[in-house]
XYZ file of C-alpha atoms in Angstrom:
483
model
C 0.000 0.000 0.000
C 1.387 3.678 -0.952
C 2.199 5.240 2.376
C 0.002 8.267 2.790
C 2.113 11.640 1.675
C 5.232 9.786 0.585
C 4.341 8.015 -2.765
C 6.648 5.152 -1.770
C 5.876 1.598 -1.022
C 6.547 0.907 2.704
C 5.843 -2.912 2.641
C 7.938 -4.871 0.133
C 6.552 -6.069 -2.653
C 2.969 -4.657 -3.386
C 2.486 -3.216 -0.210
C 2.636 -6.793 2.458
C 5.805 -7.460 4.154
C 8.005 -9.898 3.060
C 7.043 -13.890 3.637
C 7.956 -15.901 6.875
C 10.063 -19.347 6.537
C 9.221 -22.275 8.426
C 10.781 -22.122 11.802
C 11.166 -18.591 12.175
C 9.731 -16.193 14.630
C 6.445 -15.551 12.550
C 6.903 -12.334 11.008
C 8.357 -10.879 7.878
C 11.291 -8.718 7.215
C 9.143 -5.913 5.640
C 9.094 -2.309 7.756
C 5.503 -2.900 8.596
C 5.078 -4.973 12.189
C 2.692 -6.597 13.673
C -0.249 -5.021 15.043
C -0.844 -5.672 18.349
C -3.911 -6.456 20.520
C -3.931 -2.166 21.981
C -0.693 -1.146 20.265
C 0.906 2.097 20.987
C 0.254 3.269 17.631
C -3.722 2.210 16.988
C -5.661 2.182 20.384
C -8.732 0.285 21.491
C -10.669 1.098 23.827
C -14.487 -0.151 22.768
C -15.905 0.878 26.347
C -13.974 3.940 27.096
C -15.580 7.245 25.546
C -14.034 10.887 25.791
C -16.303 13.453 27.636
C -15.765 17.052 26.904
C -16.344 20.099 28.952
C -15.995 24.121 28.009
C -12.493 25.013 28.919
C -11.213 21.663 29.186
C -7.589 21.003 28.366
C -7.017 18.116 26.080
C -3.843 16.085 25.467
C -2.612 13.263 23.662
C -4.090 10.785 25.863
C -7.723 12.262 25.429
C -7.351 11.910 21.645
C -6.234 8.504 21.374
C -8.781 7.850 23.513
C -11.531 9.873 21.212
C -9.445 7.808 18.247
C -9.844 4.465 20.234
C -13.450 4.722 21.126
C -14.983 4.359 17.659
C -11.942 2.112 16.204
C -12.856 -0.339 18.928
C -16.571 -0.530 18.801
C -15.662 -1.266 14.676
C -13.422 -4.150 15.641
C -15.997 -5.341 17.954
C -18.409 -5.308 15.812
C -16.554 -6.899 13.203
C -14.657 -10.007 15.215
C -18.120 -10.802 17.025
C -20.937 -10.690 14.859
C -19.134 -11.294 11.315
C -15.830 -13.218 12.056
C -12.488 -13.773 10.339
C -12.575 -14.201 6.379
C -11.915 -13.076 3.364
C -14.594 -10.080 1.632
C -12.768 -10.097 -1.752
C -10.199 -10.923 -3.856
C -7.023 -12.383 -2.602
C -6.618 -15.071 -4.788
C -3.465 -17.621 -4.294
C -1.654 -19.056 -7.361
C 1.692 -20.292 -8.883
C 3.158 -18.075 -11.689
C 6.548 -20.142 -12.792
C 8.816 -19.983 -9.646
C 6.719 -17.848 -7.977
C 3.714 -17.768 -5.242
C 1.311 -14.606 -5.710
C -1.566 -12.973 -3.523
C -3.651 -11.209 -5.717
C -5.084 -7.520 -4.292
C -8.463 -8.190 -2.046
C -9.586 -7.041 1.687
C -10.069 -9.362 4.506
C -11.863 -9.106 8.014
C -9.106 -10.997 10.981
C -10.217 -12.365 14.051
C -9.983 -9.245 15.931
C -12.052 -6.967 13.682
C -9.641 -5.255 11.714
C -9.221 -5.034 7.825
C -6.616 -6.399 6.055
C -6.171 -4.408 2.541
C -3.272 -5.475 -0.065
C -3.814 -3.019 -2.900
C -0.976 -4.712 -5.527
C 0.040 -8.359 -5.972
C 2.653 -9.990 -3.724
C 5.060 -12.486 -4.515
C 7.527 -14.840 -2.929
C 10.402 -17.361 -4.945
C 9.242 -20.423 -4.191
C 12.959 -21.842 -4.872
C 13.789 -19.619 -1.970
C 11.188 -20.572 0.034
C 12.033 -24.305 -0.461
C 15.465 -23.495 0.245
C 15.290 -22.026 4.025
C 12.512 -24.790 4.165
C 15.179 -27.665 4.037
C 17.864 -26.112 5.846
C 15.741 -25.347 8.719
C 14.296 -29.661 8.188
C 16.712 -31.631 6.970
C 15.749 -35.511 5.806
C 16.614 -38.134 8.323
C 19.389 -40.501 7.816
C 18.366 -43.182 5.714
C 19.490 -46.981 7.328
C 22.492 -48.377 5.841
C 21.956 -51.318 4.006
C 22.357 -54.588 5.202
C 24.830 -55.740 2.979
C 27.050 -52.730 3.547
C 27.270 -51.904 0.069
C 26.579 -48.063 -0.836
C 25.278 -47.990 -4.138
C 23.643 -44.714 -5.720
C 19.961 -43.173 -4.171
C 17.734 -41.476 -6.420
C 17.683 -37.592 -5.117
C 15.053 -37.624 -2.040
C 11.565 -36.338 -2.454
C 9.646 -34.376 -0.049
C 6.210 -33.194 0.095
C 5.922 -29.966 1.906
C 2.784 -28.458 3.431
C 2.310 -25.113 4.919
C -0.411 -22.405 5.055
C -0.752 -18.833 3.071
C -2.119 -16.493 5.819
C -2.970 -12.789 5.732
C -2.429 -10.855 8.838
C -3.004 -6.694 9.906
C 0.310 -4.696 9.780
C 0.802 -1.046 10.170
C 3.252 1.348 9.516
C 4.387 4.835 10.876
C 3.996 7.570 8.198
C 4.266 11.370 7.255
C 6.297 12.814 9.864
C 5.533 16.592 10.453
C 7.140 18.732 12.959
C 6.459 18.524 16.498
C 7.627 19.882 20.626
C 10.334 18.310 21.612
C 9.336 16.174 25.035
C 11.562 17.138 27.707
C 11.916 13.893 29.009
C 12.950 12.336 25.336
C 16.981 12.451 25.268
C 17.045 11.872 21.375
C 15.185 15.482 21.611
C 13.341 14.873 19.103
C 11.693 17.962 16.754
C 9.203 15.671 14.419
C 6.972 12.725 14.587
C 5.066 10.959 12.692
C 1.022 11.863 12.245
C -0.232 8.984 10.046
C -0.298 5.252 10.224
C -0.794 3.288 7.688
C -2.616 -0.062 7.838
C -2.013 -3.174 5.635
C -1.969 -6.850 5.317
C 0.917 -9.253 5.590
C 1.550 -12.206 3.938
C 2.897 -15.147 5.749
C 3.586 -18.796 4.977
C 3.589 -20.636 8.281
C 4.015 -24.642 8.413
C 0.433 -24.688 10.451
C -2.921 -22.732 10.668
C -4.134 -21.045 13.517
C -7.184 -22.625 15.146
C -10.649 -21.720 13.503
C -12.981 -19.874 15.449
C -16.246 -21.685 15.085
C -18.833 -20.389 17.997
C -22.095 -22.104 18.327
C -21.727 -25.895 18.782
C -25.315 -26.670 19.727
C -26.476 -24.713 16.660
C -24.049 -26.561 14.281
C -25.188 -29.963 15.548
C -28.116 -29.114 14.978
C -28.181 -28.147 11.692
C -25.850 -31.179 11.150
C -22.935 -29.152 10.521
C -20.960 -30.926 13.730
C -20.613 -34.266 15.016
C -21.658 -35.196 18.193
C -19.060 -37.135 20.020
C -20.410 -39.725 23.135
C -18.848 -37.666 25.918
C -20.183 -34.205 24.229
C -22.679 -32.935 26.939
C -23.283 -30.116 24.695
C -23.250 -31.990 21.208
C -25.677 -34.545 22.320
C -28.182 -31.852 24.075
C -28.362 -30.594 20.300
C -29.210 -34.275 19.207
C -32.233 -34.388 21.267
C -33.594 -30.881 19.943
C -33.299 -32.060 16.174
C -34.423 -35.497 16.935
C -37.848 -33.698 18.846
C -37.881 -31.443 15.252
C -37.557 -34.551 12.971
C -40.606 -36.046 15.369
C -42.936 -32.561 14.865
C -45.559 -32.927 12.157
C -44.431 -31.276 8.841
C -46.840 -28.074 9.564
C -45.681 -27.724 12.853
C -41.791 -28.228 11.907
C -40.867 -24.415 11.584
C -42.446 -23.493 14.732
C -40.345 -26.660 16.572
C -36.997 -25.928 14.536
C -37.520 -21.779 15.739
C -37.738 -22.903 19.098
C -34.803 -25.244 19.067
C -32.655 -22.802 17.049
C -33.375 -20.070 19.921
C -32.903 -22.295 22.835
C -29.646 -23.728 21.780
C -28.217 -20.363 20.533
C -29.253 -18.986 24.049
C -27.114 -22.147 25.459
C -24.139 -21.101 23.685
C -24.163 -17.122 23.804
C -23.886 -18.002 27.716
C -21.009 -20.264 27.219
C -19.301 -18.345 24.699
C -16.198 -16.436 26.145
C -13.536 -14.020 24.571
C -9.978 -15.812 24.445
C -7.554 -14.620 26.441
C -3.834 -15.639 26.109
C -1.936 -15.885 29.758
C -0.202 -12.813 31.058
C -1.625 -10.966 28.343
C -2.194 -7.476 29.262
C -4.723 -6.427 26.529
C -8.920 -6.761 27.960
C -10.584 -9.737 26.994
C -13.083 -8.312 24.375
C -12.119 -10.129 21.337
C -12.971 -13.887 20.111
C -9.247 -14.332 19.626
C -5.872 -13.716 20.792
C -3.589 -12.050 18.254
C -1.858 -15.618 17.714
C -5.261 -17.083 16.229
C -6.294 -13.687 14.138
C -4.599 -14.485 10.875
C -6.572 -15.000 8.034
C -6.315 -18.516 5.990
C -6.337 -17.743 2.425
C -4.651 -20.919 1.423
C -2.943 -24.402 1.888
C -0.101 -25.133 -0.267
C 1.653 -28.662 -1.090
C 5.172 -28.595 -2.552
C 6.736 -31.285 -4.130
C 10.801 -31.108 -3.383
C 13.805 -32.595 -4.677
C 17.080 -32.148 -3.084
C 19.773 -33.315 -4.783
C 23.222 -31.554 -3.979
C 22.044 -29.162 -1.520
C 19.921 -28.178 -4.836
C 16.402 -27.549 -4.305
C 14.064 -28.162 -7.167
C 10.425 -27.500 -7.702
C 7.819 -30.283 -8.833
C 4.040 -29.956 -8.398
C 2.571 -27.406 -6.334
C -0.760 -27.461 -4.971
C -2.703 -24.671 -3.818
C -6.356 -25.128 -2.228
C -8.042 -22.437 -1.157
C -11.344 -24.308 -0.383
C -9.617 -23.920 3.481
C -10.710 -19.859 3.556
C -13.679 -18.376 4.692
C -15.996 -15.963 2.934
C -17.345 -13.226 4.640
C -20.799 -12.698 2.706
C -22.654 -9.570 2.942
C -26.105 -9.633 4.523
C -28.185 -9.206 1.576
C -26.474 -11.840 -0.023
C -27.553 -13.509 3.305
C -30.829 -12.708 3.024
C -31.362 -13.790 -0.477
C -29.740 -17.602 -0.224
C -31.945 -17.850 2.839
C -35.226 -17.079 0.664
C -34.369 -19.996 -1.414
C -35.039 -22.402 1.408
C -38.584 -20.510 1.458
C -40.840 -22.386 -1.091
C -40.079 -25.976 0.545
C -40.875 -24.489 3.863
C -44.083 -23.025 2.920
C -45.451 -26.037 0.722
C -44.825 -27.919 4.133
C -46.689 -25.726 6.512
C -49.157 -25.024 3.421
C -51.370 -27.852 4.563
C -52.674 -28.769 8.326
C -52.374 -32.202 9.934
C -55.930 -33.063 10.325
C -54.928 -34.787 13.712
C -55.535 -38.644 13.219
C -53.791 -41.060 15.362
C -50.015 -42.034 14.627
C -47.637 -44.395 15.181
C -45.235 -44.469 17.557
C -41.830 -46.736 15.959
C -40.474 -47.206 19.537
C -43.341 -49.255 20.863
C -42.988 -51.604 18.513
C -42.122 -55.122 19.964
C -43.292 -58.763 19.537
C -44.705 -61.274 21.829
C -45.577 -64.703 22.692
C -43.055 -66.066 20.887
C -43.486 -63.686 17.702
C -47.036 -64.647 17.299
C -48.500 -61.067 18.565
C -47.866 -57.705 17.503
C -47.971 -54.999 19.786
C -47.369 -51.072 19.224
C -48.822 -47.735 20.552
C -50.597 -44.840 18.679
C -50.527 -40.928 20.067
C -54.294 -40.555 20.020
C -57.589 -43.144 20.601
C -58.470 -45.037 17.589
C -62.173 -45.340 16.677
C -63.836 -47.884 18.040
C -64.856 -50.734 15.392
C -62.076 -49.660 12.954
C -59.347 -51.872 14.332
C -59.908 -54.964 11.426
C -57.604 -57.649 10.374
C -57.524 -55.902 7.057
C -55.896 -52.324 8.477
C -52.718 -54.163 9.150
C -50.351 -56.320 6.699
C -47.931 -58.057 7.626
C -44.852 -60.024 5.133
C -41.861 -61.554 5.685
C -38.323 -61.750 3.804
C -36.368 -64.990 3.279
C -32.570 -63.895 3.299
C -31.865 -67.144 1.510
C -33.683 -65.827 -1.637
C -36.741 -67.551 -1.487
C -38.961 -64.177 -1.333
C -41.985 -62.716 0.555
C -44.459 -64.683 2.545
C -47.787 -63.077 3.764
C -48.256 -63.590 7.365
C -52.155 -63.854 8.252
C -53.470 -61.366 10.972
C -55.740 -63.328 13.020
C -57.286 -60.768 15.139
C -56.813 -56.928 16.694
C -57.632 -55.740 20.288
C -57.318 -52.266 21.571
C -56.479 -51.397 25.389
C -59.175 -49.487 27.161
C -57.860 -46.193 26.170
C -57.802 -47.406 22.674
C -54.054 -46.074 22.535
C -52.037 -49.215 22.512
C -52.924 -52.208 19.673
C -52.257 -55.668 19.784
C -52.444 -57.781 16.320
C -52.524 -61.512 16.385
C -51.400 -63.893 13.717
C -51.919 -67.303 13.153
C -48.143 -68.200 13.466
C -44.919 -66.893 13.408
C -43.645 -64.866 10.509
C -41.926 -67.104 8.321
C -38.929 -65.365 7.666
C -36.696 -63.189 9.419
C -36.852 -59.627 7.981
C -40.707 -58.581 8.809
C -42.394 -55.839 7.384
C -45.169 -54.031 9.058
C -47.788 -51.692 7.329
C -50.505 -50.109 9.715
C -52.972 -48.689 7.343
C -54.106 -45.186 6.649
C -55.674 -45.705 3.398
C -57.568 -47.927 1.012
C -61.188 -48.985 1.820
C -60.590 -50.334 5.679
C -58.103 -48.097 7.537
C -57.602 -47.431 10.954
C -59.580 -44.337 11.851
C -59.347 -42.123 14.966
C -61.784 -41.170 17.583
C -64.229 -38.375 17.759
C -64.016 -35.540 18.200
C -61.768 -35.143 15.013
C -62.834 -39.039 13.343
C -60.015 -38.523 10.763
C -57.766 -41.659 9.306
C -54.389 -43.167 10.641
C -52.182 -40.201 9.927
C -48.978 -42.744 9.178
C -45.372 -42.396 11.385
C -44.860 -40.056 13.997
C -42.826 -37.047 12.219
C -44.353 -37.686 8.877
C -46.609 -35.552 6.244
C -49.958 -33.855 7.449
C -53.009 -36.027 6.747
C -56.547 -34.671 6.104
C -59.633 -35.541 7.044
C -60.662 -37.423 3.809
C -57.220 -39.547 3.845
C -54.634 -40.503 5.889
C -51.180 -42.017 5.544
C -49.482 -45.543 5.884
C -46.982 -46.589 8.782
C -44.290 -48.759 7.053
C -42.018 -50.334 9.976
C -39.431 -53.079 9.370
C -38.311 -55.699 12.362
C -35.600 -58.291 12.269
C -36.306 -61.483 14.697
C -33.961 -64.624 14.334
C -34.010 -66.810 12.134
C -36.286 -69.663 13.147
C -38.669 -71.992 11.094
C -42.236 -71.134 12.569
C -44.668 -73.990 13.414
C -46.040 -75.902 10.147
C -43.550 -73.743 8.134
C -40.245 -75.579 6.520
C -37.482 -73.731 4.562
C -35.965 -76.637 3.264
């Protein structure tokens, strides 16, 4: 970037400091450091306001505190609510021997813009180079024979990580009172400062920042280990949303979505590194604000203390985009028409099944399962439920004959009867909600079996089918023979 009033290039090449090496300290060589958490040169101070009277004397301190005030609030902003990523541009490629950054703005982890105005570039020859010296290859084992005989020139695959990070620079020094306690006495000082990116290479990323575990497990976005109090509180909220009927879904997923981001706005904490002196306001430490625009893989051959070249990979699938909220808005509207064709139509209420109640007894020969409202009296006939079997030795289906159904006094819980056994091991149930006999359920609504629990809406003019498969061991029912 052009240093303001100078019309030079403070940074190296196109404005970002020159690359880091493997194994050094982390920054580049380039004029531009570091910026740091409250640096001397670019305050913070999000919660600390100037207040003005008549007459009041100001110094330096009360303007880098009326400087800090609004620069803080904007990192804030930025690090909590939008996150680290890239806004535009940026792009990471190979041009011959060399690695270039394209111009583009980025957002870090502390809220602070990263511009590169002009490309930058790095050799990758001499990046290789201080890459091996700083890791040579281990000793190979001598052979057991003991005869040396000629190696091919090793090969080495090298991975490492293109990150932007904020740098600023002093500019446009203009005359100034000397301070009596600086011996240098000093007569000028600088009034600008100039802030850029810098482009690193480092061996390894810094952690991603990725808030809201409930709310990713629950939109499937995160796994949910065992021991994951917090994962598997999620898995219970999307399993009671999967279980909602499809008109009601919305409404459940809102609910979940607002009680598990509640859950984790509590829990969520700014990162503070030990003995660091800055407040704990940010997401991140300055360690983990880089911004990942890149992983590269190098293919090396050293041969001579000659470094050469091969393939070289570069994946930028690893960055983030930072999209802007209308662009946000939009994408969202394209979920829209499957949400409203789903709430478009009303479950008419009719009874459903409930998978988990499920179960055989009396030695497979009676069905039993449990419904979420009473069925209708008289409806309950051998005809509302089928019931076939699957030979896993490729003889086929069998139709297993329903003797009889009985309902419990609260006409909640069924219990089907057949004449035997299934015949084969993989059973399939069907509890029906349509066709000429299905089960209905009680006034006051009198509507058909509505199907699964979780499943479409059903009307009052016709319901749905409940399709549940069992596995029982394999074992030849009474008057039945396989072989």
């Amino acid at each position: 970037m052009t240093a303001l009033g100078t019309g030079s290039t403070p940074c190296g090449c196109g404005g970002g400091s020159a690359p880091d090496l493997p194994g050094t300290t982390g920054h580049g060589r380039g004029p531009c450091g570091p910026g740091p958490c409250v640096g001397e040169e670019l305050p913070v101070n999000p919660f600390l306001a100037l207040r003005v009277a008549f007459g009041m004397l100001l110094g330096e301190d009360d303007f880098r505190v009326l400087m800090g005030n609004p620069r803080g609030k904007h990192m804030l902003h930025n690090a909590w609510l939008h996150g680290p990523g890239v806004v535009w541009g940026l792009g990471v490629d190979r041009d011959g021997d060399e690695l270039r950054v394209l111009p583009g703005l980025a957002v870090d982890g502390l809220g602070r813009e990263l511009s590169l105005d002009a490309s930058w570039c790095v050799s990758l020859t001499e990046w290789a180079a201080s890459w091996t010296a700083r890791h040579p290859p281990e000793e190979e084992d001598a052979r057991q024979d003991g005869e040396q005989q000629p190696c091919p020139p090793p090969r080495r695959t090298v991975r490492a990580w293109v990150l932007a990070e904020f740098a600023s620079c002093p500019d446009r020094p203009v005359p100034a009172l000397a301070d009596p306690c600086d011996v240098t006495r000093r007569h000028d000082d600088f009034s600008r400062v100039v802030e850029t990116a810098r482009i690193t290479i480092r061996p390894c990323a810094p952690d991603p920042w990725r808030p809201y575990h409930r709310l990713r497990v629950l939109l499937g976005l995160d796994p949910a280990e065992p021991g994951d109090a917090a994962g598997q509180e999620a898995l219970r909220a999307a399993a009671e949303v999967a279980q909602a009927p499809a008109h009601l879904r919305p409404r459940a997923l809102l609910r979940a979505f607002r009680w598990l981001a509640a859950e984790d706005a509590t829990e969520q904490r700014p990162e503070c590194a030990e003995g660091d002196a800055c407040p704990p306001w940010a997401p991140v430490t300055e360690e983990h604000a880089a911004v990942v625009l890149a992983r590269l893989t190098v293919e090396l051959t050293e041969d001579d203390a000659c470094v050469r070249i091969g393939g070289v990979t570069v994946d930028p699938a690893v960055r983030t985009a930072i999209l802007p909220t209308t662009t946000v808005q939009e994408l969202v509207c394209g979920l829209a028409p499957g949400l409203l064709g789903s709430g478009a139509e009303e479950d008419a209420g009719g009874p459903r099944l409930i998978p988990a109640t499920v179960t055989w007894e009396r030695e497979n020969t009676r069905l039993t399962f449990e419904v979420t409202a009473p069925l209708a009296e008289g409806s309950a006939e051998p005809e509302g439920v089928e019931i076939t079997s699957l030979s896993a030795q490729g003889r086929g289906w069998a139709t297993d004959e329903v003797a009889a159904i009985r309902l419990s006094p609260d006409r909640r819980r069924v219990w089907v009867d057949l004449d035997q056994r299934p015949a084969y091991e993989t059973v399939r149930i069907r509890v029906r909600g349509t066709g000429p006999k299905p089960l209905y359920g009680a006034a006051p609504h009198h509507v058909p079996f509505a199907g699964l629990v979780g499943g479409p809406p059903g009307t009052r003019h016709e319901g749905h089918d409940a399709v549940v498969t069992t596995d029982m061991p394999r074992e030849s029912a009474a008057g039945r023979t396989e072989e």
